[in-house]
Amino acid sequence: MAKDAGVSPMTVSRVINGETNVRKQTRERVRASIERLNYSPNISARNLAGARSLRICLLYGNPSSAYLGELLMGVLESAREIGAHVVVERTQADALNLDDLAAQMNRDWDAMIVPAPISDNPGIWRLVEEHRFPAVFLSSAIKPGLATEINIDEYAAAHDLTATLISRGHRRIAFIKGHPDHTAAAGRFDGYKAALREAGLSLDETLVKQGYFTYRSGLDAADELLGLDEPPTAIFAANDDMAAGVLASAARHGLSVPRDLSVAGFDDSPIASTVWPNLTTVRQPVADMAALAVKLAARAVRGRPEDREAETVRFDYEVIGRDSVARPPE
């Protein structure tokens, strides 16, 4: 590759490692050779040689700022402990340029952490498989054995929270679904339906509304639900951002939470204990999951590609009872 670019192997190494003491024209010539020859650097050898610090990309495309905050808290703390650099790359699942991503994987990053919803993108799965690239996915539907995944049991968690509402006497329990393309959203909706079935309650489709994991989508869905001739006595939103939107809708409908309406969310993100009343929710340890993802990604880089073992790590969840849920009004 050095011969193709007309430079020394040391210059090639400097360009690959992102060092600045290379002239612009030379750097461009080396990068052109990299693309022309489809060169993929030996990441493990490069890091073992101590050429530079480990570079881990957090590929982010979640609409929830609260979720991003939890992710960053875990990723940055863990990266600091192991001396790694973190690059946050923002994108959208439906606007992802896979060619650019492949180039960055081979040139700029040593490993990648892929949280939801990007973690459900089949194009990224293929790139990771083709390039044997160290990656850790959070809450995805990736096939077993392709890459390491970290998650919780979304189905069981939503089931338990719905059962909690039922145990408080609620029978008309509405559900605001998450984004239709998210694996986590589907698991949470399935858990809600299962809990209703077990309690002998039929699914009322008028009490199910589509949301997109955003505050605004939760508010709009709640407006529809609270405008029904027979509104629900409880609303379970598939994340805390949407549940906060439900609280706002209840206020403008003149309803008191939880006296007139119970509200529950999911994730236990910071907004759950910031809004009033504080939200009953499912605690998903996002920061801890992200911190582990950094360490597993680093471990994958340091090992030989043929020795990397994909695994699934499942964290525990917890239903957190707070002030937003009470017995239904008489």
PDB file of C-alpha atoms in Angstrom, residues 12-244:
ATOM      1  CA  VAL A  12       1.011   5.381   5.828  1.00  0.00           C
ATOM      2  CA  SER A  13       0.941   4.547   9.537  1.00  0.00           C
ATOM      3  CA  ARG A  14       0.781   8.224  10.465  1.00  0.00           C
ATOM      4  CA  VAL A  15      -2.166   8.842   8.143  1.00  0.00           C
ATOM      5  CA  ILE A  16      -4.079   5.776   9.385  1.00  0.00           C
ATOM      6  CA  ASN A  17      -3.485   6.781  13.007  1.00  0.00           C
ATOM      7  CA  GLY A  18      -4.736  10.319  12.421  1.00  0.00           C
ATOM      8  CA  GLU A  19      -1.468  12.083  13.177  1.00  0.00           C
ATOM      9  CA  THR A  20      -1.256  15.689  12.028  1.00  0.00           C
ATOM     10  CA  ASN A  21       2.398  15.869  10.970  1.00  0.00           C
ATOM     11  CA  VAL A  22       1.667  14.806   7.375  1.00  0.00           C
ATOM     12  CA  ARG A  23       1.213  17.259   4.522  1.00  0.00           C
ATOM     13  CA  LYS A  24      -2.328  17.590   3.167  1.00  0.00           C
ATOM     14  CA  GLN A  25      -1.402  16.421  -0.334  1.00  0.00           C
ATOM     15  CA  THR A  26       0.398  13.358   1.030  1.00  0.00           C
ATOM     16  CA  ARG A  27      -2.500  12.517   3.353  1.00  0.00           C
ATOM     17  CA  GLU A  28      -4.974  12.708   0.470  1.00  0.00           C
ATOM     18  CA  ARG A  29      -2.765  10.481  -1.690  1.00  0.00           C
ATOM     19  CA  VAL A  30      -2.541   7.838   1.029  1.00  0.00           C
ATOM     20  CA  ARG A  31      -6.303   7.904   1.653  1.00  0.00           C
ATOM     21  CA  ALA A  32      -6.941   7.543  -2.083  1.00  0.00           C
ATOM     22  CA  SER A  33      -4.755   4.419  -2.076  1.00  0.00           C
ATOM     23  CA  ILE A  34      -6.606   3.068   0.951  1.00  0.00           C
ATOM     24  CA  GLU A  35      -9.940   3.387  -0.847  1.00  0.00           C
ATOM     25  CA  ARG A  36      -8.590   2.116  -4.187  1.00  0.00           C
ATOM     26  CA  LEU A  37      -7.015  -0.977  -2.629  1.00  0.00           C
ATOM     27  CA  ASN A  38      -9.911  -1.495  -0.168  1.00  0.00           C
ATOM     28  CA  TYR A  39      -7.311  -1.624   2.579  1.00  0.00           C
ATOM     29  CA  SER A  40      -8.489  -2.716   6.029  1.00  0.00           C
ATOM     30  CA  PRO A  41      -5.911  -2.063   8.778  1.00  0.00           C
ATOM     31  CA  ASN A  42      -5.156  -4.698  11.383  1.00  0.00           C
ATOM     32  CA  ILE A  43      -6.849  -2.941  14.293  1.00  0.00           C
ATOM     33  CA  SER A  44      -5.705  -5.404  16.933  1.00  0.00           C
ATOM     34  CA  ALA A  45      -2.061  -5.147  15.944  1.00  0.00           C
ATOM     35  CA  ARG A  46      -2.241  -1.393  15.705  1.00  0.00           C
ATOM     36  CA  ASN A  47      -3.523  -1.012  19.260  1.00  0.00           C
ATOM     37  CA  LEU A  48      -1.240  -3.655  20.723  1.00  0.00           C
ATOM     38  CA  ALA A  49       1.652  -1.722  19.230  1.00  0.00           C
ATOM     39  CA  GLY A  50       0.474   1.331  21.125  1.00  0.00           C
ATOM     40  CA  ALA A  51       0.229   3.508  18.014  1.00  0.00           C
ATOM     41  CA  ARG A  52      -2.602   5.521  19.580  1.00  0.00           C
ATOM     42  CA  SER A  53      -5.439   5.310  22.041  1.00  0.00           C
ATOM     43  CA  LEU A  54      -8.423   3.123  21.322  1.00  0.00           C
ATOM     44  CA  ARG A  55     -11.125   4.991  19.384  1.00  0.00           C
ATOM     45  CA  ILE A  56     -14.687   3.866  19.996  1.00  0.00           C
ATOM     46  CA  CYS A  57     -17.610   5.276  18.045  1.00  0.00           C
ATOM     47  CA  LEU A  58     -21.015   5.703  19.675  1.00  0.00           C
ATOM     48  CA  LEU A  59     -23.395   5.620  16.705  1.00  0.00           C
ATOM     49  CA  TYR A  60     -26.410   7.554  17.911  1.00  0.00           C
ATOM     50  CA  GLY A  61     -29.840   8.156  16.407  1.00  0.00           C
ATOM     51  CA  ASN A  62     -32.350   8.040  19.267  1.00  0.00           C
ATOM     52  CA  PRO A  63     -34.823  10.954  19.509  1.00  0.00           C
ATOM     53  CA  SER A  64     -34.723  10.959  23.326  1.00  0.00           C
ATOM     54  CA  SER A  65     -32.200  13.395  24.793  1.00  0.00           C
ATOM     55  CA  ALA A  66     -32.683  11.759  28.193  1.00  0.00           C
ATOM     56  CA  TYR A  67     -31.641   8.382  26.750  1.00  0.00           C
ATOM     57  CA  LEU A  68     -28.587   9.994  25.133  1.00  0.00           C
ATOM     58  CA  GLY A  69     -27.614  11.538  28.455  1.00  0.00           C
ATOM     59  CA  GLU A  70     -27.672   8.167  30.178  1.00  0.00           C
ATOM     60  CA  LEU A  71     -25.706   6.572  27.332  1.00  0.00           C
ATOM     61  CA  LEU A  72     -23.020   9.242  27.407  1.00  0.00           C
ATOM     62  CA  MET A  73     -22.687   9.061  31.176  1.00  0.00           C
ATOM     63  CA  GLY A  74     -21.931   5.343  31.009  1.00  0.00           C
ATOM     64  CA  VAL A  75     -19.770   5.450  27.878  1.00  0.00           C
ATOM     65  CA  LEU A  76     -17.585   8.385  28.922  1.00  0.00           C
ATOM     66  CA  GLU A  77     -16.977   7.127  32.446  1.00  0.00           C
ATOM     67  CA  SER A  78     -16.006   3.675  31.220  1.00  0.00           C
ATOM     68  CA  ALA A  79     -13.830   5.107  28.418  1.00  0.00           C
ATOM     69  CA  ARG A  80     -11.993   7.273  30.932  1.00  0.00           C
ATOM     70  CA  GLU A  81     -11.217   4.220  33.039  1.00  0.00           C
ATOM     71  CA  ILE A  82      -9.609   2.332  30.151  1.00  0.00           C
ATOM     72  CA  GLY A  83      -8.037   5.338  28.435  1.00  0.00           C
ATOM     73  CA  ALA A  84     -10.150   5.196  25.271  1.00  0.00           C
ATOM     74  CA  HIS A  85     -11.393   8.055  23.101  1.00  0.00           C
ATOM     75  CA  VAL A  86     -15.102   8.243  22.261  1.00  0.00           C
ATOM     76  CA  VAL A  87     -16.501   9.662  19.025  1.00  0.00           C
ATOM     77  CA  VAL A  88     -20.244  10.380  18.962  1.00  0.00           C
ATOM     78  CA  GLU A  89     -21.594  10.025  15.437  1.00  0.00           C
ATOM     79  CA  ARG A  90     -25.183  11.174  15.026  1.00  0.00           C
ATOM     80  CA  THR A  91     -27.270   9.663  12.248  1.00  0.00           C
ATOM     81  CA  GLN A  92     -30.737   8.332  11.470  1.00  0.00           C
ATOM     82  CA  ALA A  93     -31.620   4.731  10.645  1.00  0.00           C
ATOM     83  CA  ASP A  94     -33.445   5.744   7.447  1.00  0.00           C
ATOM     84  CA  ALA A  95     -30.668   8.123   6.307  1.00  0.00           C
ATOM     85  CA  LEU A  96     -27.626   5.990   7.034  1.00  0.00           C
ATOM     86  CA  ASN A  97     -24.891   6.051   4.365  1.00  0.00           C
ATOM     87  CA  LEU A  98     -23.424   2.568   4.604  1.00  0.00           C
ATOM     88  CA  ASP A  99     -20.527   3.340   2.255  1.00  0.00           C
ATOM     89  CA  ASP A 100     -19.399   6.246   4.425  1.00  0.00           C
ATOM     90  CA  LEU A 101     -19.884   4.151   7.527  1.00  0.00           C
ATOM     91  CA  ALA A 102     -17.730   1.328   6.126  1.00  0.00           C
ATOM     92  CA  ALA A 103     -14.963   3.796   5.287  1.00  0.00           C
ATOM     93  CA  GLN A 104     -15.007   5.242   8.798  1.00  0.00           C
ATOM     94  CA  MET A 105     -15.012   1.787  10.358  1.00  0.00           C
ATOM     95  CA  ASN A 106     -11.829   0.886   8.489  1.00  0.00           C
ATOM     96  CA  ARG A 107     -10.125   4.261   8.790  1.00  0.00           C
ATOM     97  CA  ASP A 108     -11.259   6.193  11.871  1.00  0.00           C
ATOM     98  CA  TRP A 109     -12.557   3.804  14.518  1.00  0.00           C
ATOM     99  CA  ASP A 110     -11.408   0.667  16.294  1.00  0.00           C
ATOM    100  CA  ALA A 111     -14.805  -0.414  17.604  1.00  0.00           C
ATOM    101  CA  MET A 112     -18.412   0.672  17.601  1.00  0.00           C
ATOM    102  CA  ILE A 113     -21.270   0.825  20.113  1.00  0.00           C
ATOM    103  CA  VAL A 114     -24.697   0.769  18.466  1.00  0.00           C
ATOM    104  CA  PRO A 115     -27.717   1.574  20.664  1.00  0.00           C
ATOM    105  CA  ALA A 116     -31.377   1.516  19.622  1.00  0.00           C
ATOM    106  CA  PRO A 117     -32.827   2.322  17.148  1.00  0.00           C
ATOM    107  CA  ILE A 118     -29.752   2.139  14.885  1.00  0.00           C
ATOM    108  CA  SER A 119     -29.030  -1.268  16.411  1.00  0.00           C
ATOM    109  CA  ASP A 120     -31.967  -2.675  14.412  1.00  0.00           C
ATOM    110  CA  ASN A 121     -30.527  -1.622  11.048  1.00  0.00           C
ATOM    111  CA  PRO A 122     -29.746  -4.734   8.934  1.00  0.00           C
ATOM    112  CA  GLY A 123     -27.226  -2.773   6.861  1.00  0.00           C
ATOM    113  CA  ILE A 124     -25.028  -2.255   9.918  1.00  0.00           C
ATOM    114  CA  TRP A 125     -25.332  -5.928  10.780  1.00  0.00           C
ATOM    115  CA  ARG A 126     -24.003  -6.815   7.325  1.00  0.00           C
ATOM    116  CA  LEU A 127     -21.093  -4.384   7.593  1.00  0.00           C
ATOM    117  CA  VAL A 128     -20.067  -5.756  10.981  1.00  0.00           C
ATOM    118  CA  GLU A 129     -20.204  -9.290   9.614  1.00  0.00           C
ATOM    119  CA  GLU A 130     -18.359  -8.532   6.376  1.00  0.00           C
ATOM    120  CA  HIS A 131     -15.570  -6.528   8.002  1.00  0.00           C
ATOM    121  CA  ARG A 132     -15.422  -8.621  11.170  1.00  0.00           C
ATOM    122  CA  PHE A 133     -15.572  -5.292  12.964  1.00  0.00           C
ATOM    123  CA  PRO A 134     -15.680  -5.148  16.782  1.00  0.00           C
ATOM    124  CA  ALA A 135     -19.161  -3.911  17.704  1.00  0.00           C
ATOM    125  CA  VAL A 136     -21.527  -4.063  20.658  1.00  0.00           C
ATOM    126  CA  PHE A 137     -25.269  -3.629  20.069  1.00  0.00           C
ATOM    127  CA  LEU A 138     -27.797  -2.437  22.639  1.00  0.00           C
ATOM    128  CA  SER A 139     -31.419  -3.641  22.505  1.00  0.00           C
ATOM    129  CA  SER A 140     -31.447  -5.026  18.984  1.00  0.00           C
ATOM    130  CA  ALA A 141     -32.832  -7.945  16.985  1.00  0.00           C
ATOM    131  CA  ILE A 142     -29.404  -8.919  15.673  1.00  0.00           C
ATOM    132  CA  LYS A 143     -29.023 -12.624  15.011  1.00  0.00           C
ATOM    133  CA  PRO A 144     -27.226 -14.576  17.769  1.00  0.00           C
ATOM    134  CA  GLY A 145     -23.506 -15.041  17.255  1.00  0.00           C
ATOM    135  CA  LEU A 146     -23.013 -12.093  14.895  1.00  0.00           C
ATOM    136  CA  ALA A 147     -21.977  -9.539  17.507  1.00  0.00           C
ATOM    137  CA  THR A 148     -22.187  -8.931  21.231  1.00  0.00           C
ATOM    138  CA  GLU A 149     -25.538  -7.602  22.421  1.00  0.00           C
ATOM    139  CA  ILE A 150     -26.631  -6.046  25.717  1.00  0.00           C
ATOM    140  CA  ASN A 151     -30.304  -5.794  26.642  1.00  0.00           C
ATOM    141  CA  ILE A 152     -33.042  -6.298  29.203  1.00  0.00           C
ATOM    142  CA  ASP A 153     -36.160  -8.439  28.883  1.00  0.00           C
ATOM    143  CA  GLU A 154     -38.431  -5.764  27.383  1.00  0.00           C
ATOM    144  CA  TYR A 155     -41.392  -8.154  27.240  1.00  0.00           C
ATOM    145  CA  ALA A 156     -41.196  -9.182  30.889  1.00  0.00           C
ATOM    146  CA  ALA A 157     -40.616  -5.619  32.083  1.00  0.00           C
ATOM    147  CA  ALA A 158     -43.677  -4.236  30.260  1.00  0.00           C
ATOM    148  CA  HIS A 159     -45.715  -7.219  31.433  1.00  0.00           C
ATOM    149  CA  ASP A 160     -44.794  -6.541  35.061  1.00  0.00           C
ATOM    150  CA  LEU A 161     -45.576  -2.836  34.875  1.00  0.00           C
ATOM    151  CA  THR A 162     -48.955  -3.532  33.253  1.00  0.00           C
ATOM    152  CA  ALA A 163     -49.656  -6.128  35.944  1.00  0.00           C
ATOM    153  CA  THR A 164     -48.837  -3.485  38.558  1.00  0.00           C
ATOM    154  CA  LEU A 165     -51.495  -1.173  37.092  1.00  0.00           C
ATOM    155  CA  ILE A 166     -53.985  -4.032  37.053  1.00  0.00           C
ATOM    156  CA  SER A 167     -53.199  -4.845  40.687  1.00  0.00           C
ATOM    157  CA  ARG A 168     -54.099  -1.253  41.604  1.00  0.00           C
ATOM    158  CA  GLY A 169     -57.585  -1.826  40.187  1.00  0.00           C
ATOM    159  CA  HIS A 170     -57.229  -0.441  36.643  1.00  0.00           C
ATOM    160  CA  ARG A 171     -59.139  -2.156  33.860  1.00  0.00           C
ATOM    161  CA  ARG A 172     -59.110   0.455  31.089  1.00  0.00           C
ATOM    162  CA  ILE A 173     -55.368   0.702  30.582  1.00  0.00           C
ATOM    163  CA  ALA A 174     -54.214   2.507  27.448  1.00  0.00           C
ATOM    164  CA  PHE A 175     -50.841   1.947  25.792  1.00  0.00           C
ATOM    165  CA  ILE A 176     -48.758   4.348  23.695  1.00  0.00           C
ATOM    166  CA  LYS A 177     -46.451   2.342  21.488  1.00  0.00           C
ATOM    167  CA  GLY A 178     -42.872   3.241  20.645  1.00  0.00           C
ATOM    168  CA  HIS A 179     -41.452   3.652  17.157  1.00  0.00           C
ATOM    169  CA  PRO A 180     -42.744   0.833  14.895  1.00  0.00           C
ATOM    170  CA  ASP A 181     -39.228   0.017  13.645  1.00  0.00           C
ATOM    171  CA  HIS A 182     -37.777  -0.637  17.103  1.00  0.00           C
ATOM    172  CA  THR A 183     -37.389  -4.146  18.500  1.00  0.00           C
ATOM    173  CA  ALA A 184     -37.704  -2.772  22.035  1.00  0.00           C
ATOM    174  CA  ALA A 185     -41.043  -1.141  21.186  1.00  0.00           C
ATOM    175  CA  ALA A 186     -42.475  -4.413  19.919  1.00  0.00           C
ATOM    176  CA  GLY A 187     -41.357  -6.290  23.035  1.00  0.00           C
ATOM    177  CA  ARG A 188     -42.960  -3.724  25.315  1.00  0.00           C
ATOM    178  CA  PHE A 189     -46.268  -3.833  23.446  1.00  0.00           C
ATOM    179  CA  ASP A 190     -46.285  -7.638  23.545  1.00  0.00           C
ATOM    180  CA  GLY A 191     -45.671  -7.593  27.298  1.00  0.00           C
ATOM    181  CA  TYR A 192     -48.580  -5.200  27.810  1.00  0.00           C
ATOM    182  CA  LYS A 193     -50.934  -7.444  25.804  1.00  0.00           C
ATOM    183  CA  ALA A 194     -49.802 -10.563  27.653  1.00  0.00           C
ATOM    184  CA  ALA A 195     -50.546  -9.018  31.044  1.00  0.00           C
ATOM    185  CA  LEU A 196     -54.038  -8.043  29.894  1.00  0.00           C
ATOM    186  CA  ARG A 197     -54.703 -11.594  28.672  1.00  0.00           C
ATOM    187  CA  GLU A 198     -53.526 -13.140  31.929  1.00  0.00           C
ATOM    188  CA  ALA A 199     -55.883 -10.854  33.862  1.00  0.00           C
ATOM    189  CA  GLY A 200     -58.811 -11.827  31.629  1.00  0.00           C
ATOM    190  CA  LEU A 201     -58.971  -8.382  30.030  1.00  0.00           C
ATOM    191  CA  SER A 202     -59.565  -8.063  26.302  1.00  0.00           C
ATOM    192  CA  LEU A 203     -57.418  -5.775  24.176  1.00  0.00           C
ATOM    193  CA  ASP A 204     -59.339  -2.628  23.264  1.00  0.00           C
ATOM    194  CA  GLU A 205     -57.749  -1.261  20.085  1.00  0.00           C
ATOM    195  CA  THR A 206     -59.172   2.213  20.784  1.00  0.00           C
ATOM    196  CA  LEU A 207     -56.884   2.349  23.823  1.00  0.00           C
ATOM    197  CA  VAL A 208     -53.717   1.706  21.771  1.00  0.00           C
ATOM    198  CA  LYS A 209     -52.045   4.655  20.050  1.00  0.00           C
ATOM    199  CA  GLN A 210     -48.869   4.932  18.010  1.00  0.00           C
ATOM    200  CA  GLY A 211     -46.025   6.975  19.436  1.00  0.00           C
ATOM    201  CA  TYR A 212     -42.421   7.545  18.344  1.00  0.00           C
ATOM    202  CA  PHE A 213     -40.527   7.750  21.649  1.00  0.00           C
ATOM    203  CA  THR A 214     -40.791  11.568  21.605  1.00  0.00           C
ATOM    204  CA  TYR A 215     -42.469  13.938  24.057  1.00  0.00           C
ATOM    205  CA  ARG A 216     -44.684  15.380  21.325  1.00  0.00           C
ATOM    206  CA  SER A 217     -45.895  11.990  20.122  1.00  0.00           C
ATOM    207  CA  GLY A 218     -46.853  11.090  23.695  1.00  0.00           C
ATOM    208  CA  LEU A 219     -48.768  14.337  24.125  1.00  0.00           C
ATOM    209  CA  ASP A 220     -50.652  13.900  20.841  1.00  0.00           C
ATOM    210  CA  ALA A 221     -51.522  10.264  21.591  1.00  0.00           C
ATOM    211  CA  ALA A 222     -52.750  11.192  25.068  1.00  0.00           C
ATOM    212  CA  ASP A 223     -54.936  13.965  23.619  1.00  0.00           C
ATOM    213  CA  GLU A 224     -56.684  11.326  21.502  1.00  0.00           C
ATOM    214  CA  LEU A 225     -57.076   8.921  24.407  1.00  0.00           C
ATOM    215  CA  LEU A 226     -58.406  11.525  26.824  1.00  0.00           C
ATOM    216  CA  GLY A 227     -60.864  12.733  24.179  1.00  0.00           C
ATOM    217  CA  LEU A 228     -62.617   9.344  24.031  1.00  0.00           C
ATOM    218  CA  ASP A 229     -66.193   9.047  25.256  1.00  0.00           C
ATOM    219  CA  GLU A 230     -64.900   6.519  27.769  1.00  0.00           C
ATOM    220  CA  PRO A 231     -61.274   7.494  28.432  1.00  0.00           C
ATOM    221  CA  PRO A 232     -58.766   5.194  30.147  1.00  0.00           C
ATOM    222  CA  THR A 233     -58.080   5.351  33.857  1.00  0.00           C
ATOM    223  CA  ALA A 234     -54.385   4.617  33.272  1.00  0.00           C
ATOM    224  CA  ILE A 235     -51.959   5.260  30.399  1.00  0.00           C
ATOM    225  CA  PHE A 236     -48.743   3.259  29.994  1.00  0.00           C
ATOM    226  CA  ALA A 237     -46.344   5.008  27.604  1.00  0.00           C
ATOM    227  CA  ALA A 238     -43.463   2.970  26.162  1.00  0.00           C
ATOM    228  CA  ASN A 239     -40.842   5.456  27.353  1.00  0.00           C
ATOM    229  CA  ASP A 240     -40.539   8.287  29.872  1.00  0.00           C
ATOM    230  CA  ASP A 241     -40.423  11.074  27.280  1.00  0.00           C
ATOM    231  CA  MET A 242     -43.854  10.051  25.996  1.00  0.00           C
ATOM    232  CA  ALA A 243     -45.142   9.623  29.551  1.00  0.00           C
ATOM    233  CA  ALA A 244     -44.097  13.217  30.288  1.00  0.00           C
TER     234      ALA A 244
END
